[in-house]
Short mmCIF file of C-alpha atoms in Angstrom, two decimals:
data_model
loop_
_atom_site.label_atom_id
_atom_site.label_comp_id
_atom_site.label_asym_id
_atom_site.label_seq_id
_atom_site.Cartn_x
_atom_site.Cartn_y
_atom_site.Cartn_z
CA MET A 11 -78.03 -20.59 -26.42
CA PRO A 12 -76.77 -23.98 -27.74
CA PRO A 13 -77.78 -27.16 -25.83
CA ALA A 14 -75.39 -28.23 -23.06
CA GLN A 15 -75.41 -31.77 -24.51
CA TYR A 16 -75.95 -33.30 -27.95
CA GLU A 17 -75.76 -36.80 -29.41
CA LEU A 18 -73.37 -37.69 -32.22
CA SER A 19 -75.01 -38.86 -35.39
CA ASP A 20 -73.89 -42.11 -37.09
CA PRO A 21 -72.74 -43.99 -33.97
CA PRO A 22 -71.08 -47.45 -34.07
CA SER A 23 -73.21 -50.51 -34.50
CA ASP A 24 -71.68 -52.50 -31.58
CA ALA A 25 -70.39 -51.75 -28.10
CA ILE A 26 -67.95 -48.82 -27.73
CA SER A 27 -64.66 -49.72 -26.08
CA ALA A 28 -62.79 -46.39 -26.01
CA ILE A 29 -63.06 -42.68 -26.93
CA LYS A 30 -60.21 -40.21 -27.17
CA TYR A 31 -60.04 -36.52 -28.02
CA ALA A 32 -57.42 -35.11 -30.41
CA PRO A 33 -54.51 -33.11 -28.90
CA GLU A 34 -55.08 -30.01 -31.09
CA SER A 35 -58.84 -29.96 -31.96
CA LEU A 36 -62.28 -31.24 -31.12
CA GLN A 37 -61.94 -34.31 -33.28
CA LEU A 38 -62.92 -37.52 -31.45
CA LEU A 39 -61.81 -41.08 -32.10
CA VAL A 40 -64.24 -43.90 -31.09
CA ALA A 41 -63.23 -47.57 -31.01
CA SER A 42 -65.86 -50.23 -31.30
CA TRP A 43 -66.54 -53.99 -31.17
CA ASP A 44 -67.95 -53.63 -34.68
CA LYS A 45 -64.35 -53.83 -35.96
CA ASN A 46 -64.18 -50.11 -36.82
CA VAL A 47 -62.60 -46.91 -35.57
CA TYR A 48 -64.73 -43.75 -36.10
CA LEU A 49 -63.38 -40.18 -36.44
CA TYR A 50 -65.83 -37.42 -35.64
CA ASP A 51 -65.71 -33.64 -35.72
CA THR A 52 -67.44 -32.54 -32.58
CA SER A 53 -66.89 -28.81 -32.97
CA GLY A 54 -70.47 -28.17 -34.26
CA SER A 55 -73.80 -29.05 -32.71
CA GLY A 56 -74.72 -32.58 -33.65
CA GLY A 57 -71.15 -33.41 -34.69
CA ARG A 58 -70.14 -35.01 -37.93
CA LEU A 59 -68.69 -38.39 -38.91
CA LEU A 60 -65.52 -37.71 -40.91
CA ARG A 61 -64.29 -41.21 -41.65
CA THR A 62 -64.50 -44.84 -40.68
CA TYR A 63 -61.45 -47.12 -40.46
CA GLN A 64 -62.13 -50.81 -40.79
CA HIS A 65 -60.08 -53.39 -38.83
CA ARG A 66 -59.89 -57.19 -38.87
CA ALA A 67 -61.30 -57.68 -35.36
CA PRO A 68 -62.96 -55.71 -32.58
CA VAL A 69 -61.00 -52.64 -31.57
CA LEU A 70 -60.41 -52.34 -27.84
CA ASP A 71 -58.42 -49.09 -27.56
CA VAL A 72 -57.26 -46.12 -29.61
CA CYS A 73 -55.05 -43.09 -28.96
CA PHE A 74 -53.65 -40.11 -30.79
CA GLY A 75 -49.90 -39.52 -31.36
CA ASP A 76 -48.04 -36.22 -31.60
CA ASP A 77 -50.77 -34.52 -33.64
CA ASP A 78 -54.30 -34.81 -34.98
CA GLY A 79 -53.16 -36.70 -38.09
CA ASN A 80 -51.79 -39.87 -36.44
CA ALA A 81 -53.46 -42.42 -34.29
CA TYR A 82 -52.75 -45.87 -32.89
CA THR A 83 -55.19 -48.73 -32.42
CA THR A 84 -55.23 -52.22 -30.89
CA GLY A 85 -57.66 -55.00 -30.19
CA LEU A 86 -58.62 -58.65 -30.69
CA ASP A 87 -56.40 -59.11 -33.79
CA TRP A 88 -53.45 -58.97 -31.34
CA ASP A 89 -51.76 -56.21 -33.37
CA VAL A 90 -50.62 -52.72 -32.41
CA ARG A 91 -51.26 -50.50 -35.46
CA HIS A 92 -50.39 -47.03 -36.66
CA LEU A 93 -53.30 -45.35 -38.37
CA ASN A 94 -52.82 -42.37 -40.78
CA LEU A 95 -56.10 -40.52 -40.29
CA SER A 96 -55.72 -38.60 -43.53
CA THR A 97 -55.06 -41.49 -45.91
CA GLY A 98 -56.52 -44.35 -43.89
CA GLU A 99 -53.23 -46.32 -44.27
CA GLN A 100 -52.50 -48.83 -41.53
CA ALA A 101 -49.18 -50.33 -40.48
CA VAL A 102 -48.52 -53.04 -37.86
CA LEU A 103 -45.93 -51.94 -35.34
CA SER A 104 -45.88 -55.08 -33.22
CA SER A 105 -47.92 -58.23 -32.54
CA HIS A 106 -48.81 -59.72 -29.13
CA THR A 107 -49.94 -63.28 -28.62
CA ALA A 108 -53.38 -62.45 -27.26
CA GLY A 109 -55.88 -59.59 -27.36
CA VAL A 110 -54.51 -56.12 -26.58
CA LYS A 111 -56.58 -54.27 -24.02
CA SER A 112 -54.95 -50.89 -23.60
CA LEU A 113 -52.82 -48.37 -25.43
CA VAL A 114 -51.22 -45.05 -24.36
CA TYR A 115 -48.86 -42.56 -25.98
CA SER A 116 -46.24 -40.47 -24.08
CA LEU A 117 -45.81 -37.10 -25.83
CA GLN A 118 -42.80 -36.27 -23.65
CA HIS A 119 -40.85 -39.45 -24.48
CA HIS A 120 -42.45 -40.37 -27.83
CA LEU A 121 -43.23 -43.81 -26.48
CA LEU A 122 -46.27 -45.93 -27.53
CA ILE A 123 -47.07 -48.52 -24.90
CA SER A 124 -49.52 -51.39 -25.31
CA ALA A 125 -50.84 -53.75 -22.66
CA SER A 126 -52.04 -57.28 -23.69
CA TRP A 127 -53.84 -60.15 -22.13
CA ASP A 128 -50.74 -62.15 -22.89
CA SER A 129 -49.34 -60.42 -19.73
CA THR A 130 -46.86 -58.24 -21.54
CA LEU A 131 -46.20 -54.58 -22.31
CA HIS A 132 -44.84 -53.60 -25.75
CA ILE A 133 -42.73 -50.45 -25.86
CA HIS A 134 -42.40 -48.70 -29.21
CA HIS A 135 -40.03 -45.79 -29.80
CA LEU A 136 -41.83 -43.89 -32.49
CA ARG A 137 -39.07 -41.32 -33.20
CA SER A 138 -36.47 -44.09 -33.92
CA ASN A 139 -36.64 -46.00 -37.14
CA SER A 140 -33.70 -48.16 -36.03
CA SER A 141 -35.14 -49.28 -32.73
CA GLN A 142 -36.94 -52.65 -32.39
CA PRO A 143 -40.12 -52.83 -30.23
CA THR A 144 -39.47 -54.33 -26.80
CA SER A 145 -41.57 -56.55 -24.56
CA ILE A 146 -41.75 -56.51 -20.72
CA VAL A 147 -43.34 -59.53 -18.93
CA LEU A 148 -45.93 -58.63 -16.30
CA PRO A 149 -46.81 -60.77 -13.25
CA SER A 150 -50.55 -60.76 -14.09
CA LYS A 151 -52.96 -59.93 -16.93
CA PRO A 152 -53.23 -56.12 -17.35
CA PHE A 153 -56.73 -54.58 -17.24
CA SER A 154 -55.93 -50.90 -17.66
CA ILE A 155 -52.97 -48.51 -18.07
CA SER A 156 -52.56 -44.75 -17.80
CA LEU A 157 -49.69 -42.29 -17.76
CA THR A 158 -48.51 -38.83 -16.73
CA ALA A 159 -45.54 -36.83 -18.04
CA THR A 160 -43.18 -39.00 -15.89
CA LYS A 161 -45.03 -42.19 -14.79
CA LEU A 162 -46.83 -45.21 -16.28
CA VAL A 163 -49.39 -47.00 -14.11
CA VAL A 164 -50.29 -50.63 -15.00
CA ALA A 165 -53.32 -52.10 -13.11
CA MET A 166 -53.45 -55.91 -13.27
CA ALA A 167 -55.21 -59.06 -12.11
CA SER A 168 -54.67 -60.31 -8.61
CA ARG A 169 -54.87 -56.65 -7.39
CA ALA A 170 -51.28 -56.12 -8.62
CA LEU A 171 -50.19 -52.59 -9.72
CA HIS A 172 -46.85 -51.47 -11.18
CA ILE A 173 -45.67 -47.93 -11.50
CA TYR A 174 -42.86 -47.32 -14.05
CA ASP A 175 -40.66 -44.24 -14.35
CA LEU A 176 -41.04 -43.24 -18.03
CA ALA A 177 -37.51 -41.76 -18.40
CA SER A 178 -35.98 -45.01 -17.04
CA LEU A 179 -38.33 -47.05 -19.21
CA ALA A 180 -37.38 -45.07 -22.28
CA SER A 181 -33.62 -45.39 -21.72
CA SER A 182 -33.87 -49.12 -20.89
CA THR A 183 -35.67 -49.89 -24.11
CA SER A 184 -34.02 -47.52 -26.58
CA SER A 185 -30.60 -49.21 -26.92
CA LEU A 186 -31.85 -52.26 -28.84
CA PRO A 187 -31.28 -51.70 -32.52
CA LYS A 188 -32.90 -53.66 -35.29
CA THR A 189 -30.75 -56.41 -36.62
CA THR A 190 -30.71 -58.06 -40.07
CA ASP A 191 -32.53 -61.09 -38.68
CA SER A 192 -35.13 -59.07 -36.65
CA GLN A 193 -38.68 -60.20 -37.50
CA GLU A 194 -41.05 -57.37 -38.40
CA GLY A 195 -43.59 -56.81 -35.55
CA VAL A 196 -41.81 -59.12 -33.10
CA ALA A 197 -40.88 -57.44 -29.83
CA ILE A 198 -37.58 -58.17 -28.08
CA PRO A 199 -38.10 -59.39 -24.48
CA ILE A 200 -36.27 -57.41 -21.87
CA SER A 201 -36.34 -57.08 -18.05
CA VAL A 202 -37.26 -53.73 -16.59
CA GLU A 203 -37.95 -53.20 -12.83
CA PRO A 204 -40.92 -50.99 -12.00
CA TRP A 205 -40.26 -47.87 -9.90
CA GLN A 206 -42.95 -49.10 -7.43
CA ARG A 207 -44.92 -52.30 -6.83
CA ARG A 208 -48.21 -51.94 -5.07
CA GLU A 209 -51.34 -53.84 -4.16
CA SER A 210 -54.58 -52.22 -5.21
CA SER A 211 -56.62 -50.58 -2.43
CA LEU A 212 -59.72 -52.19 -4.06
CA LYS A 213 -60.71 -55.67 -3.04
CA PHE A 214 -62.27 -56.64 -6.38
CA MET A 215 -61.13 -56.66 -9.99
CA THR A 216 -59.84 -53.32 -11.38
CA ARG A 217 -61.80 -52.00 -14.26
CA ALA A 218 -60.05 -48.71 -15.03
CA VAL A 219 -57.12 -46.53 -13.98
CA ALA A 220 -56.49 -42.82 -14.76
CA CYS A 221 -53.59 -40.58 -13.74
CA MET A 222 -53.85 -37.08 -12.34
CA PRO A 223 -52.74 -34.36 -14.81
CA ASN A 224 -50.48 -32.76 -12.18
CA ASP A 225 -48.36 -35.96 -12.02
CA ALA A 226 -49.17 -36.47 -8.35
CA GLY A 227 -51.09 -39.71 -8.35
CA TYR A 228 -53.97 -41.70 -9.90
CA ALA A 229 -57.50 -43.05 -9.43
CA SER A 230 -58.60 -46.60 -9.99
CA SER A 231 -62.04 -48.23 -10.13
CA SER A 232 -63.45 -51.68 -9.60
CA ILE A 233 -66.31 -53.95 -10.73
CA GLU A 234 -67.72 -53.55 -7.21
CA GLY A 235 -68.77 -49.89 -7.31
CA ARG A 236 -65.74 -48.37 -5.71
CA VAL A 237 -63.04 -45.80 -6.68
CA ALA A 238 -59.64 -45.42 -4.98
CA VAL A 239 -57.46 -42.30 -5.04
CA GLU A 240 -53.69 -42.69 -4.43
CA TRP A 241 -50.53 -40.62 -4.64
CA PHE A 242 -47.17 -41.57 -6.13
CA ASP A 243 -45.08 -40.10 -3.21
CA PRO A 244 -44.00 -43.20 -1.24
CA SER A 245 -43.55 -41.30 2.09
CA PRO A 246 -45.77 -42.46 4.97
CA GLU A 247 -47.40 -39.01 5.14
CA SER A 248 -48.48 -39.13 1.45
CA GLN A 249 -49.59 -42.77 1.60
CA ALA A 250 -51.76 -41.96 4.60
CA ARG A 251 -53.84 -39.70 2.28
CA LYS A 252 -55.00 -42.53 0.05
CA TYR A 253 -58.62 -43.56 0.37
CA ALA A 254 -61.45 -45.42 -1.45
CA PHE A 255 -65.19 -44.71 -1.63
CA LYS A 256 -68.40 -46.31 -2.78
CA CYS A 257 -70.17 -45.03 -5.89
CA HIS A 258 -72.43 -46.10 -8.77
CA ARG A 259 -74.81 -47.99 -6.57
CA GLN A 260 -78.62 -47.92 -6.67
CA THR A 261 -81.25 -49.07 -4.17
CA ASP A 262 -83.90 -51.37 -5.71
CA GLN A 263 -86.71 -52.48 -3.37
CA GLY A 264 -84.47 -51.99 -0.42
CA ILE A 265 -81.54 -53.91 -1.93
CA ASP A 266 -78.24 -52.20 -2.67
CA VAL A 267 -77.43 -52.98 -6.32
CA VAL A 268 -73.76 -52.52 -7.07
CA TYR A 269 -72.51 -51.66 -10.54
CA PRO A 270 -68.96 -51.68 -12.12
CA VAL A 271 -67.23 -48.36 -12.56
CA ASN A 272 -66.21 -48.77 -16.17
CA ALA A 273 -64.49 -45.48 -16.95
CA LEU A 274 -62.37 -42.76 -15.40
CA ALA A 275 -61.03 -39.50 -16.85
CA PHE A 276 -59.33 -36.53 -15.21
CA HIS A 277 -60.12 -32.95 -16.21
CA PRO A 278 -56.90 -31.50 -17.81
CA VAL A 279 -57.28 -28.10 -16.14
CA HIS A 280 -59.02 -28.48 -12.79
CA GLY A 281 -57.74 -31.96 -11.89
CA THR A 282 -61.10 -33.24 -10.92
CA PHE A 283 -62.28 -36.49 -12.45
CA ALA A 284 -65.31 -38.09 -14.08
CA SER A 285 -66.52 -41.68 -13.45
CA GLY A 286 -68.88 -43.62 -15.61
CA GLY A 287 -70.73 -46.68 -14.35
CA GLY A 288 -72.81 -49.65 -15.35
CA ASP A 289 -75.74 -47.82 -13.66
CA GLY A 290 -75.81 -45.35 -16.64
CA PHE A 291 -74.63 -42.39 -14.51
CA VAL A 292 -71.63 -40.06 -14.96
CA ALA A 293 -70.33 -38.26 -11.90
CA LEU A 294 -67.68 -35.53 -11.33
CA TRP A 295 -65.47 -35.80 -8.27
CA ASP A 296 -62.95 -33.62 -6.44
CA GLY A 297 -60.44 -36.29 -5.40
CA VAL A 298 -58.40 -33.98 -3.19
CA ALA A 299 -61.40 -32.64 -1.25
CA LYS A 300 -63.11 -36.06 -1.24
CA ARG A 301 -66.36 -34.60 -2.53
CA ARG A 302 -68.75 -35.34 -5.38
CA ILE A 303 -69.17 -32.19 -7.47
CA ARG A 304 -72.28 -33.33 -9.46
CA GLN A 305 -74.00 -36.24 -11.07
CA TYR A 306 -75.63 -36.02 -14.50
CA GLN A 307 -78.94 -37.47 -15.64
CA ARG A 308 -79.07 -41.23 -16.13
CA TYR A 309 -78.23 -42.47 -19.61
CA ALA A 310 -80.15 -45.23 -21.39
CA SER A 311 -77.49 -47.86 -20.99
CA SER A 312 -74.13 -48.52 -19.28
CA VAL A 313 -71.41 -45.86 -19.55
CA SER A 314 -68.51 -47.61 -21.27
CA ALA A 315 -66.05 -44.65 -21.71
CA VAL A 316 -65.61 -40.97 -20.89
CA ALA A 317 -63.12 -38.38 -22.15
CA PHE A 318 -62.38 -34.68 -21.65
CA SER A 319 -61.30 -32.54 -24.54
CA THR A 320 -57.75 -31.18 -24.33
CA ASP A 321 -58.91 -27.69 -23.35
CA GLY A 322 -61.30 -29.16 -20.78
CA LYS A 323 -64.31 -27.49 -22.23
CA PHE A 324 -66.17 -30.70 -23.35
CA LEU A 325 -66.89 -34.06 -21.91
CA ALA A 326 -67.61 -37.01 -24.22
CA VAL A 327 -69.66 -39.88 -22.88
CA ALA A 328 -70.06 -43.26 -24.63
CA ILE A 329 -72.87 -45.57 -23.61
CA SER A 330 -73.20 -49.27 -24.59
CA PRO A 331 -75.35 -52.11 -23.26
CA GLY A 332 -73.52 -53.96 -20.43
CA PHE A 333 -73.80 -57.40 -19.02
CA GLU A 334 -74.76 -55.94 -15.61
CA ASP A 335 -78.32 -55.13 -16.79
CA GLY A 336 -79.12 -58.76 -17.51
CA ARG A 337 -80.11 -58.14 -21.16
CA GLU A 338 -78.79 -60.13 -24.09
CA GLY A 339 -78.08 -58.57 -27.50
CA VAL A 340 -77.97 -54.93 -28.51
CA GLY A 341 -81.19 -52.96 -28.72
CA GLU A 342 -81.78 -50.19 -31.24
CA GLY A 343 -80.51 -46.91 -29.91
CA ASP A 344 -78.55 -48.41 -27.05
CA ILE A 345 -75.18 -47.33 -28.42
CA LYS A 346 -74.56 -43.61 -28.47
CA VAL A 347 -71.92 -40.92 -27.92
CA PHE A 348 -72.90 -37.65 -26.21
CA ILE A 349 -70.88 -34.45 -26.17
CA ARG A 350 -71.43 -32.19 -23.19
CA GLU A 351 -70.31 -28.60 -23.19
CA LEU A 352 -69.12 -27.72 -19.68
CA GLY A 353 -69.75 -24.34 -18.01
CA PRO A 354 -66.73 -22.38 -16.75
CA ASN A 355 -67.00 -23.81 -13.24
CA GLU A 356 -68.91 -27.09 -13.93
CA ALA A 357 -65.89 -29.32 -13.40
CA LYS A 358 -64.10 -27.11 -10.86
CA GLY A 359 -63.42 -28.52 -7.38
CA LYS A 360 -65.46 -27.43 -4.38
CA GLY A 361 -62.64 -27.39 -1.85
CA MET A 362 -62.38 -29.16 1.45
CA LYS A 363 -65.40 -29.38 3.71
CA GLN A 364 -65.20 -27.10 6.72
#
C-alpha cells in the first residue's frame, strides 16, 4: 500500500507563496520567493520536477488557465504574466504600480483578475485580442481574492470586503477596445460597483479568503488565529448563520500562543475546507456543521499554502519558515511540499451535532 503522504523532491530554495493544481491532471505549480515557478508531476510517489520558470522578482501567486498548458504568474516585479508551460515563453499582460499579491482565473467568463498592493484590480479578457486590460480602484490594499462560478471576493485592509458579480464585471469591462495609442500592458481605469460591500467578521488583518465550491459563500482567516464562515445571500436569515471560531493556537507553559491562519482551500467535492497555520498544523473543517473533521501531524515549519487536486483525491501542503516562530533566515530542510493522498471519506463532512 503506498504511503498516505510523500515529500516532493527538488523543492524551492526560498519561501513558498502559492501552490495550485492543474485543472486536468495532477501537475502542480509552486510559486516561490526565490524568483521561480516550479512545475511538478505529482502522479507518482515522490513526484517529479518537470520544469522551472525563472522570473525577475519573487513570485507571489500563480494559477492555471483553461487547460494544463497555460498558467499566469504575478509578484514583486509588478507584472501580470502569461506563462506557456510547454515552451517556457512569458508575455506581460499588464503592469501594476506595486507588488501584485493575488491572481485568479474564471473559467466560466475567461477572466484573469489580479489584485495589487497599489489598491487596484486588473481585469483581463483572455478570449478577446481586441480588449484592453481594465483597472478598478479599491478602497484599501487587497490581501487575498477568491472566486466561484458567479462571484469574486476581495478581502482588503481596514477589514473591508467587496463581492463582485462576475457576469456584471465581465460585461462592464469587455466593451473597451484597444486603440492605436493604447500602451501595451497599461490598464484602462474604470468604475465598477461591487454587488456587496461588507466588513470582515474578523477583528484583525485578513490573511486568506477562499470561496465555497457550491457558490454559496466563503471562508476567511486572520493573523489572530481565527476563521470566519459567511454566506453570499444577503437575507437576514442567511446572514444570521455566519460565525467565526478560534483555531491554530497552542498552549505553551500556560500561555495561549496565537498563530496566523495563512492558507485556506475548499474541497471541490465535499465542500469541506482545509486551513494551514503558522503553528505548522493543517486541519480539515466542516463549515456547515461547525465541526473539525481532523488535524494532521505537525509539520516542521509554518504552513504557507494548501491546495486540493481537481478531483479532490489529493491535498498539497507547502511549508516555509514564518516570522511567527522568531527565527531569522532559512534553515536547511525548512521549505518542503507534501502531497497527501486522501481516503474516500477523509475530507467528508461529519454532519451536524445532535
